[in-house]
Tab-separated table of C-alpha atoms in Angstrom:
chain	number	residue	atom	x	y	z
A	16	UNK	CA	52.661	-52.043	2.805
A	17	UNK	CA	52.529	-55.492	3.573
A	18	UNK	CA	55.737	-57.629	1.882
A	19	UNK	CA	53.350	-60.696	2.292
A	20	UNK	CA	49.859	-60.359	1.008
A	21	UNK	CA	47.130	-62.291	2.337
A	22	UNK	CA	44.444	-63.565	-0.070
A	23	UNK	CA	43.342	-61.712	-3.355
A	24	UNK	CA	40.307	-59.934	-2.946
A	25	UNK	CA	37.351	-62.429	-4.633
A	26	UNK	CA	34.757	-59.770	-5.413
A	27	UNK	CA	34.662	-56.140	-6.928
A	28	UNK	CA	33.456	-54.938	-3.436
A	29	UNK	CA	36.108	-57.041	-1.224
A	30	UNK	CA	38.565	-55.336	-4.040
A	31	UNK	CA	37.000	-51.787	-3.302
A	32	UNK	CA	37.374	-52.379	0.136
A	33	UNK	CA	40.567	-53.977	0.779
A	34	UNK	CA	41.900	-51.229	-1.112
A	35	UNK	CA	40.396	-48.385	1.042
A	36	UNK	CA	41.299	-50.390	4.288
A	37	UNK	CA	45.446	-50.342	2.461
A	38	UNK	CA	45.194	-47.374	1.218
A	39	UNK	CA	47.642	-45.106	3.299
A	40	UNK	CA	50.068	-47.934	3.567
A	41	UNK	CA	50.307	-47.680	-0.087
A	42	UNK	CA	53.436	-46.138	-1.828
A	43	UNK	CA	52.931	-42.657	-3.553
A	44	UNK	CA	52.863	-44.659	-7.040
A	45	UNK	CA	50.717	-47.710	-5.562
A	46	UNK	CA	47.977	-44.946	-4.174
A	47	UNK	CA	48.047	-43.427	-7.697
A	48	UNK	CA	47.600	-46.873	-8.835
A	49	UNK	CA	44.532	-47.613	-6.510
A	50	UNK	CA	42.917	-44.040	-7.331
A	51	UNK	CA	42.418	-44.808	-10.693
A	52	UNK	CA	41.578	-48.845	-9.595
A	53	UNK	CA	38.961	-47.153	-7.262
A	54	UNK	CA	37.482	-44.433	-9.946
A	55	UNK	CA	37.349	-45.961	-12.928
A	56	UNK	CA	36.705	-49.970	-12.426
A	57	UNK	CA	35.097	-49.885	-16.395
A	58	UNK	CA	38.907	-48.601	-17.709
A	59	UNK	CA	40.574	-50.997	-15.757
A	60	UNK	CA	37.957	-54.569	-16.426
A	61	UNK	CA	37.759	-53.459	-20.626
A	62	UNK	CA	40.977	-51.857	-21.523
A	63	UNK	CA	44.777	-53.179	-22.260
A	64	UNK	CA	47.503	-52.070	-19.679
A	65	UNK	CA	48.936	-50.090	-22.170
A	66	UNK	CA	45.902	-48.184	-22.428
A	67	UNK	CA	45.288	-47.978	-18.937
A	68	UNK	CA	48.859	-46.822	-17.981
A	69	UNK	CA	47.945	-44.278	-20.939
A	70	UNK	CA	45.417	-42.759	-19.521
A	71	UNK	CA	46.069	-42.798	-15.567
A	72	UNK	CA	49.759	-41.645	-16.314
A	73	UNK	CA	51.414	-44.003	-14.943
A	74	UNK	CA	53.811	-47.371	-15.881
A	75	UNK	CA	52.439	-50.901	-16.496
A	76	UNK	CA	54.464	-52.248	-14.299
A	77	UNK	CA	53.394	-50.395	-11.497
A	78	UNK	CA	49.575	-51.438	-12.417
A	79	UNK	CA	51.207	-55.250	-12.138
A	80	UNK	CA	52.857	-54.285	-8.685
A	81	UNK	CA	49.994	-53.024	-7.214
A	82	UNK	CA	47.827	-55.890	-8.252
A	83	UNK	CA	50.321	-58.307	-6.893
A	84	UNK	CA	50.450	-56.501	-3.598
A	85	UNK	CA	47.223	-57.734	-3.436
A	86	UNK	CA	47.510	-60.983	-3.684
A	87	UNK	CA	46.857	-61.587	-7.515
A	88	UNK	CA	49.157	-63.302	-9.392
A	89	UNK	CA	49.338	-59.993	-11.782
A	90	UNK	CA	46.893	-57.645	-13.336
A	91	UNK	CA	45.009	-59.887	-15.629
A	92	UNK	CA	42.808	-61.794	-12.798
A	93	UNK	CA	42.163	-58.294	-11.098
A	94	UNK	CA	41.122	-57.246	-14.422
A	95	UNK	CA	38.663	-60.194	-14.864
A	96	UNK	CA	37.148	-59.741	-11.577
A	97	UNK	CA	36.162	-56.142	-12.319
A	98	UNK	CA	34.923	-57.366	-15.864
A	99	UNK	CA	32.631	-59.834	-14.521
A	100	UNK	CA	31.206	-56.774	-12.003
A	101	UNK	CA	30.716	-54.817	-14.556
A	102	UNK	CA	29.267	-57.629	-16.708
A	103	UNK	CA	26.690	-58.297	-14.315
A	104	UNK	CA	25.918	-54.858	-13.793
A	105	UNK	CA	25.834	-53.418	-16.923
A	106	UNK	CA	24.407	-50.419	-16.072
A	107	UNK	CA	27.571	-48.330	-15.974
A	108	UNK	CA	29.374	-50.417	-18.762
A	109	UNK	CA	31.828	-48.620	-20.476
A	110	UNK	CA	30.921	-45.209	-18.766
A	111	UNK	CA	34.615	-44.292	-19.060
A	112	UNK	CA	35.202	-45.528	-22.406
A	113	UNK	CA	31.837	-43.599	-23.371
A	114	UNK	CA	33.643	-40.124	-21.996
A	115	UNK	CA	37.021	-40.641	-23.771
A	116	UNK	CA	35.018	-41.660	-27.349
A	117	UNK	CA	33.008	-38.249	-26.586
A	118	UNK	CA	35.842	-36.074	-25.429
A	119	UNK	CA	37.836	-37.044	-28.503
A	120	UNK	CA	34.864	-35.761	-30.922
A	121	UNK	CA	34.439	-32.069	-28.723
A	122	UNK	CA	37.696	-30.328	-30.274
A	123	UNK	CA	36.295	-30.333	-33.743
A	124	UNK	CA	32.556	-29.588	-33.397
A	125	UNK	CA	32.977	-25.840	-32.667
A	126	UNK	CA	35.156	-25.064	-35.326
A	127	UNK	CA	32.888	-26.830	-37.884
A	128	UNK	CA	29.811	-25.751	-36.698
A	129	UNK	CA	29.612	-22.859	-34.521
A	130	UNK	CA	29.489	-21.723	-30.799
A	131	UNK	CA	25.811	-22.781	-30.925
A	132	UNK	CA	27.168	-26.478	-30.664
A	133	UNK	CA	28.724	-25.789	-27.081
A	134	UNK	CA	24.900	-26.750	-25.994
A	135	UNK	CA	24.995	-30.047	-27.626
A	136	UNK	CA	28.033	-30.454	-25.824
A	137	UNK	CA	27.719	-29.839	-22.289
A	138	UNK	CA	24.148	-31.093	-22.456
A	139	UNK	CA	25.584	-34.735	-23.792
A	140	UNK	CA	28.790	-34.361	-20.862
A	141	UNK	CA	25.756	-33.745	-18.431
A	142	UNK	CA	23.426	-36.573	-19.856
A	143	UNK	CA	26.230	-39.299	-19.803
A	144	UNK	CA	27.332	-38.079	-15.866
A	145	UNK	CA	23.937	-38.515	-14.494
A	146	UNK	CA	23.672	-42.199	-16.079
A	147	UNK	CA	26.384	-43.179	-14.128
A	148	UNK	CA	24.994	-41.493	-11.119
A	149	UNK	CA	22.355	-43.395	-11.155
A	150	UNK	CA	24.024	-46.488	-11.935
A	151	UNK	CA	27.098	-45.755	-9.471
A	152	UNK	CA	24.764	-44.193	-6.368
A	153	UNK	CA	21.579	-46.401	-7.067
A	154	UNK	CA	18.174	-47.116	-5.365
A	155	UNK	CA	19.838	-48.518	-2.169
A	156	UNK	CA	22.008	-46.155	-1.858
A	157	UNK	CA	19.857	-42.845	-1.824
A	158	UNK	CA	17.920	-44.576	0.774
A	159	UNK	CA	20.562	-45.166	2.996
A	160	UNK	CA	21.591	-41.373	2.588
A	161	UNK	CA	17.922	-40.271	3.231
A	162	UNK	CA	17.911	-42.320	6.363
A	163	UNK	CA	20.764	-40.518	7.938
A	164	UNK	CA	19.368	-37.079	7.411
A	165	UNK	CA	15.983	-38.286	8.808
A	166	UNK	CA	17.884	-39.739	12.380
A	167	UNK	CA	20.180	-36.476	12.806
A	168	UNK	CA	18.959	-34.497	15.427
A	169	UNK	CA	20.741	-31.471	13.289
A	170	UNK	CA	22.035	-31.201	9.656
A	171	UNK	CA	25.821	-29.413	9.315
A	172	UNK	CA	26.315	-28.631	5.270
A	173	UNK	CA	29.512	-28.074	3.987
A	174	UNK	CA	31.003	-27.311	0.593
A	175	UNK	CA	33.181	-24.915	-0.651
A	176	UNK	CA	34.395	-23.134	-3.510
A	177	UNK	CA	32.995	-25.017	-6.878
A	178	UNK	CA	31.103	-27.113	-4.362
A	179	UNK	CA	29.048	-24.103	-2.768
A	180	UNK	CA	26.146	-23.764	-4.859
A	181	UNK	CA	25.457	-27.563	-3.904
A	182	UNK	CA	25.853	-26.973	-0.249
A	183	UNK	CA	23.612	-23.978	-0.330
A	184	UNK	CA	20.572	-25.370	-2.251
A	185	UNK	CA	21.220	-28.564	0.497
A	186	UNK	CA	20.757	-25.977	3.031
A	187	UNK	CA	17.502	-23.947	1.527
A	188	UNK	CA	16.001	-27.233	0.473
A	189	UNK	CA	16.920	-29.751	3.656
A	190	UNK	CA	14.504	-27.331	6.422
A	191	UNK	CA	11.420	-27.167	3.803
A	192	UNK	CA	11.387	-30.880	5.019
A	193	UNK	CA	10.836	-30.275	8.968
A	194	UNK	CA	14.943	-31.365	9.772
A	195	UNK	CA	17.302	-28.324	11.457
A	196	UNK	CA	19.641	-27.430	9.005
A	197	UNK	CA	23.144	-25.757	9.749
A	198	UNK	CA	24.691	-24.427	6.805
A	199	UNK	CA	28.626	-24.082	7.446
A	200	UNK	CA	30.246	-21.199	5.441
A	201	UNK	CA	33.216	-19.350	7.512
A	202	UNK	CA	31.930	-16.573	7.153
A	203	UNK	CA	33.612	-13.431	9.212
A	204	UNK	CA	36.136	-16.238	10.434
A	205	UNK	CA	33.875	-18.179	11.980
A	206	UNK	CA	34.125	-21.467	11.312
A	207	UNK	CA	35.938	-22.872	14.058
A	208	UNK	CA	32.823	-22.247	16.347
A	209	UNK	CA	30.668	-23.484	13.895
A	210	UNK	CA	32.438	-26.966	14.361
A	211	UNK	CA	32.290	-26.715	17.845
A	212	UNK	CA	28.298	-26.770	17.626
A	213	UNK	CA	28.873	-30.626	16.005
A	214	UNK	CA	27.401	-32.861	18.407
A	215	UNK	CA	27.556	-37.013	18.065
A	216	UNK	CA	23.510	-36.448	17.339
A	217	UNK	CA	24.153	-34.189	14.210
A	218	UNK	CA	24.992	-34.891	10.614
A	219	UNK	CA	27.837	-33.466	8.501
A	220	UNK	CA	27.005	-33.872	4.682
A	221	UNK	CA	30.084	-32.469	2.946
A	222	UNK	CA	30.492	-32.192	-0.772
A	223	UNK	CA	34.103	-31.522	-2.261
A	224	UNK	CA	35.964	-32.640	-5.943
A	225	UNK	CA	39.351	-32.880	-6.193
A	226	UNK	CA	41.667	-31.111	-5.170
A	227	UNK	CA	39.480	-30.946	-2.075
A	228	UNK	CA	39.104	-27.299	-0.441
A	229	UNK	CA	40.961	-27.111	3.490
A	230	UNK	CA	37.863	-26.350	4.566
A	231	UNK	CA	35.127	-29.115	3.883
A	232	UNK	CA	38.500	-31.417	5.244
A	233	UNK	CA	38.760	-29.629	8.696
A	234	UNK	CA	34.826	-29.824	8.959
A	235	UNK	CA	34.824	-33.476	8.432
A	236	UNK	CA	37.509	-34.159	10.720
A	237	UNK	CA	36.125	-31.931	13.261
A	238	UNK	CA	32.549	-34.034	12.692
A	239	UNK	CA	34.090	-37.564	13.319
A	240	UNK	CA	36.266	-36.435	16.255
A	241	UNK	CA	32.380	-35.471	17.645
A	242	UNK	CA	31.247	-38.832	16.722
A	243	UNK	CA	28.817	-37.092	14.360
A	244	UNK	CA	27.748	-39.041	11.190
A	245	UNK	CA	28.976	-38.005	7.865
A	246	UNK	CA	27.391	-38.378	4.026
A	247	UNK	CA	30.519	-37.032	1.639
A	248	UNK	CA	29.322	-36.786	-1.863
A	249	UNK	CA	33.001	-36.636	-3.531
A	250	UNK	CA	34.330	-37.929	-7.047
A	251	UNK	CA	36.151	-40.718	-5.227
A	252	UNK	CA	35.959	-43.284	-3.030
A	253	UNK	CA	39.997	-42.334	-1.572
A	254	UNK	CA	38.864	-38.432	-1.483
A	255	UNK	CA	40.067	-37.108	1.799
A	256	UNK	CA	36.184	-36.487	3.273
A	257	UNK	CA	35.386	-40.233	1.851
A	258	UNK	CA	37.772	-41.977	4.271
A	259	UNK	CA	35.884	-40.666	7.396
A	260	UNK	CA	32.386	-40.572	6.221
A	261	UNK	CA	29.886	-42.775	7.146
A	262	UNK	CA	28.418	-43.436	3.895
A	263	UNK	CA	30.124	-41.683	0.484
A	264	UNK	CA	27.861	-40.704	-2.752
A	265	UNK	CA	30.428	-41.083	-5.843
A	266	UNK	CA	29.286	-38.313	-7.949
A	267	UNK	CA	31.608	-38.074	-11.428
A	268	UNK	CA	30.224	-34.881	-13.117
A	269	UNK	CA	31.400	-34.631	-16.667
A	270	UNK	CA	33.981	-32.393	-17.633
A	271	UNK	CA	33.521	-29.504	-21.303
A	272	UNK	CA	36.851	-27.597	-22.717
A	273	UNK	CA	37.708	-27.702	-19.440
A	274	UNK	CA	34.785	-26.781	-16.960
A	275	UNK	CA	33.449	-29.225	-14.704
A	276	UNK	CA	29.007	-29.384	-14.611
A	277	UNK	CA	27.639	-29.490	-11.146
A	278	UNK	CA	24.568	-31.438	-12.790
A	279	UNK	CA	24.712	-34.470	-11.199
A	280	UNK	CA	26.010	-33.419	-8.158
A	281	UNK	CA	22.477	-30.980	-7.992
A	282	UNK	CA	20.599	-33.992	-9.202
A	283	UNK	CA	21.653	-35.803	-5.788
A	284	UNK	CA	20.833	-33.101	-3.962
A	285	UNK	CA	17.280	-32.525	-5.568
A	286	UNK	CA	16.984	-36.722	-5.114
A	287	UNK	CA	18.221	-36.180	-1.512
A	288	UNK	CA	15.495	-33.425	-0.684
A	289	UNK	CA	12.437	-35.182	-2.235
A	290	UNK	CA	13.183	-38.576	-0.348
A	291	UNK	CA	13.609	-36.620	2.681
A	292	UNK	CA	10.061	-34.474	1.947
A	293	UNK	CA	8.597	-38.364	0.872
A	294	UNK	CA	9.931	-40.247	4.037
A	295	UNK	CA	8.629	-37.421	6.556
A	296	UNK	CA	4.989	-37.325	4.806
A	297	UNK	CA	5.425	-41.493	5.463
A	298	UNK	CA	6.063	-40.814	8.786
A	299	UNK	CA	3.646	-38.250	9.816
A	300	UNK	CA	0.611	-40.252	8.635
A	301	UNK	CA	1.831	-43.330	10.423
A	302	UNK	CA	1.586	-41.370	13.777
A	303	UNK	CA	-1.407	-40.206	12.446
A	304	UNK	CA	-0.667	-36.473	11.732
A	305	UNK	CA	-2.392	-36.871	8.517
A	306	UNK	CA	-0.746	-35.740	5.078
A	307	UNK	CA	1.350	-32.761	4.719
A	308	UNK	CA	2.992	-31.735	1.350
A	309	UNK	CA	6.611	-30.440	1.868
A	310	UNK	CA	8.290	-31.479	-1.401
A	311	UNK	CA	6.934	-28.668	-3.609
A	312	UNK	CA	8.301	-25.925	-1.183
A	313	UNK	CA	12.107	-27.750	-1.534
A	314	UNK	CA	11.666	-27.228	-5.352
């Protein structure tokens, strides 16, 4: 890290960005620091150091370092620039503040009403992660994603462990639209050759949460030493997959008594699929092929 900063950062996405571009120089404390900077901007623009060092477990002072290593003069105007993104976006306002204020009410509503309320539960977690989603992910950004499946001359999937059902609906779903799909699961040992059939023409989409399975890493690193693009859909922007992939989908599921929901994560996928089926109907009637219906079979 840099002992002399150059200019602050004068937007929320020169922030985001300076910060993934610094990222490794970072002390172990500073990246912890920029993690939670990176995945929860709402905590960080609306809520009091103390708070914030509360909840990301770490010191206020270190909050104040790593803002100054950035140029600021100390937390506060890093703070205000990520309030007046937020403010103008207020789409995802308070998403974070939204999750603690629900998280703190779960404990009790069991107890005082019965194992029948676990539905209300995970169904609110689930409804309040795919608002964000969509506010996090947006119009522009599906497109984009749907654009790099369309160009691949092959699609790799790869997701592992909690991330598998994902990968495998990607992978059932994807080749209902017309587009090669390769679905990359190890098995018998095998997944060393199944990198090797990565070309610069293909596209990796990986999908992996924290703490990121060995696996889905390898296959993205074997992807961008290929030249192959790669669409990570991770829970953060400094995820290990994220920092090589050409384009990253944030996807924050929500998070019951301790299980994490693959709803929103499904959602993208489902979103990804029916572009996909939507752009190559577009497509075939501009070369005249007339129209051919492929979303219903991805359902």
């Amino acid at each position: 890290m840099s002992d002399m900063p150059g200019p602050a950062p004068a937007t929320a996405t020169e922030l985001r960005d300076t910060i993934l571009a610094r990222y490794d120089g970072f002390s172990k404390r500073l990246q912890h620091v920029a993690r939670y900077v990176l995945d929860h901007p709402d905590d960080m623009a609306l809520q009091t150091l103390t708070v914030i060092a509360e909840r990301s477990g770490t010191q206020p002072s270190a909050i104040v370092r790593f803002a100054k290593s950035l140029g600021y003069t100390g937390a506060g105007p890093m703070q205000r620039l990520l309030r007046d993104s937020l403010l103008a976006n207020n789409a995802s306002l308070g998403y974070g503040e939204r999750v603690h204020q629900f998280t703190a009410t779960v404990d009790h509503s069991v107890s005082a009403r019965g194992v029948g309320a676990l539905i209300d539960e995970f169904t609110e977690g689930d409804i309040r992660a795919l608002q964000n989603t969509r506010a996090t992910i947006g119009q522009e950004g599906l497109a984009d994603a749907v654009a790099l499946i369309r160009k691949a001359q092959i699609v790799h999937i790869v997701g592992m462990r909690r991330a598998f059902p994902v990968a495998t609906y990607l992978a059932y779903a994807i080749p209902q639209a017309g587009k090669p799909t390769v679905l990359i699961d190890g098995v018998g040992g095998l997944a060393l050759q199944q990198f090797r059939a990565i070309s610069a023409k293909d596209l990796v989409i990986a999908i992996s949460y924290h703490s990121y399975a060995p696996e889905t890493i390898s296959a993205v690193e074997a992807a961008s030493i290929a030249g192959a693009k790669i669409l990570a859909i991770s829970d953060s922007l400094a995820s290990p997959i994220a920092k090589l992939a050409t384009q990253t989908m944030v996807v924050r599921e929500s998070e019951v008594r301790g299980f994490r929901s693959l709803s929103a994560s499904l959602c993208v996928a489902q979103a990804l699929v029916v572009g996909l089926a939507y752009e190559q109907e577009r497509g075939a009637l501009r070369r005249g092929r007339g129209k051919t219906s492929v979303a219903a079979d991805a359902s």
